[in-house]
Amino acid sequence: MMDATSEDLRSPQRQLIEWQIEHADLDALIDQAGLAAQPLDELSLRRLKKRRLALRDQMARLQLMLDPKEPA
């Protein structure tokens, strides 16, 4: 038996919020990497940017599912 709290943890809205937080964290990490005394190597930076882009795509798809556009 699942209670309301367990369902909330798996809700699409909750997932969207988690992805938004992760996306913001990646933004900050990428910005800091450029300012660091010992910058990240190119491969690590590319991986971070690729993950950030994938998250943005996932968020956009989920947002469309949650709030579909009505036909004109």
Protein backbone atom coordinates (compact mmCIF):
# COMPACT_ATOMS: atom_id res chain seq x y z
CA MET A 1 0.00 0.00 0.00
CA MET A 2 1.40 3.40 -1.04
CA ASP A 3 0.65 6.59 0.79
CA ALA A 4 0.28 10.03 -0.81
CA THR A 5 3.89 10.92 0.00
CA SER A 6 5.25 7.95 -1.98
CA GLU A 7 3.12 8.92 -4.97
CA ASP A 8 4.31 12.53 -4.78
CA LEU A 9 7.94 11.41 -4.94
CA ARG A 10 7.26 9.71 -8.28
CA SER A 11 5.07 12.42 -9.82
CA PRO A 12 6.06 13.99 -13.14
CA GLN A 13 5.99 17.42 -11.50
CA ARG A 14 8.49 16.23 -8.90
CA GLN A 15 10.70 14.75 -11.65
CA LEU A 16 10.61 18.05 -13.52
CA ILE A 17 11.70 19.95 -10.41
CA GLU A 18 14.57 17.51 -9.81
CA TRP A 19 15.74 17.91 -13.41
CA GLN A 20 15.52 21.70 -13.14
CA ILE A 21 17.68 21.62 -10.01
CA GLU A 22 20.21 19.31 -11.67
CA HIS A 23 20.26 21.55 -14.76
CA ALA A 24 20.93 24.63 -12.60
CA ASP A 25 23.68 22.75 -10.74
CA LEU A 26 25.31 21.80 -14.04
CA ASP A 27 25.08 25.43 -15.22
CA ALA A 28 26.88 26.58 -12.09
CA LEU A 29 29.50 23.83 -12.36
CA ILE A 30 30.21 24.66 -16.01
CA ASP A 31 30.49 28.38 -15.20
CA GLN A 32 32.84 27.70 -12.28
CA ALA A 33 34.97 25.36 -14.39
CA GLY A 34 35.83 28.24 -16.70
CA LEU A 35 36.94 30.40 -13.78
CA ALA A 36 38.87 27.74 -11.86
CA ALA A 37 42.64 27.95 -11.47
CA GLN A 38 42.77 24.33 -12.66
CA PRO A 39 40.11 24.18 -15.42
CA LEU A 40 38.38 20.92 -16.30
CA ASP A 41 39.77 19.00 -19.20
CA GLU A 42 37.90 19.36 -22.48
CA LEU A 43 36.35 15.88 -22.32
CA SER A 44 34.89 16.42 -18.83
CA LEU A 45 33.52 19.81 -19.83
CA ARG A 46 31.98 18.34 -22.98
CA ARG A 47 30.32 15.58 -20.91
CA LEU A 48 28.84 18.13 -18.50
CA LYS A 49 27.47 20.20 -21.37
CA LYS A 50 26.04 17.11 -23.06
CA ARG A 51 24.28 16.06 -19.83
CA ARG A 52 22.92 19.59 -19.40
CA LEU A 53 21.53 19.55 -22.95
CA ALA A 54 19.97 16.10 -22.45
CA LEU A 55 18.30 17.35 -19.27
CA ARG A 56 16.90 20.35 -21.11
CA ASP A 57 15.41 18.02 -23.75
CA GLN A 58 13.92 15.74 -21.07
CA MET A 59 12.41 18.73 -19.28
CA ALA A 60 10.87 20.03 -22.51
CA ARG A 61 9.30 16.63 -23.30
CA LEU A 62 7.91 16.26 -19.79
CA GLN A 63 6.58 19.83 -19.84
CA LEU A 64 4.71 19.04 -23.08
CA MET A 65 3.20 15.93 -21.46
CA LEU A 66 2.10 17.90 -18.41
CA ASP A 67 0.81 20.90 -20.34
CA PRO A 68 -0.09 19.88 -23.91
CA LYS A 69 -0.87 22.65 -26.34
CA GLU A 70 -4.52 22.82 -27.28
CA PRO A 71 -5.28 22.62 -31.00
CA ALA A 72 -6.08 25.96 -32.61
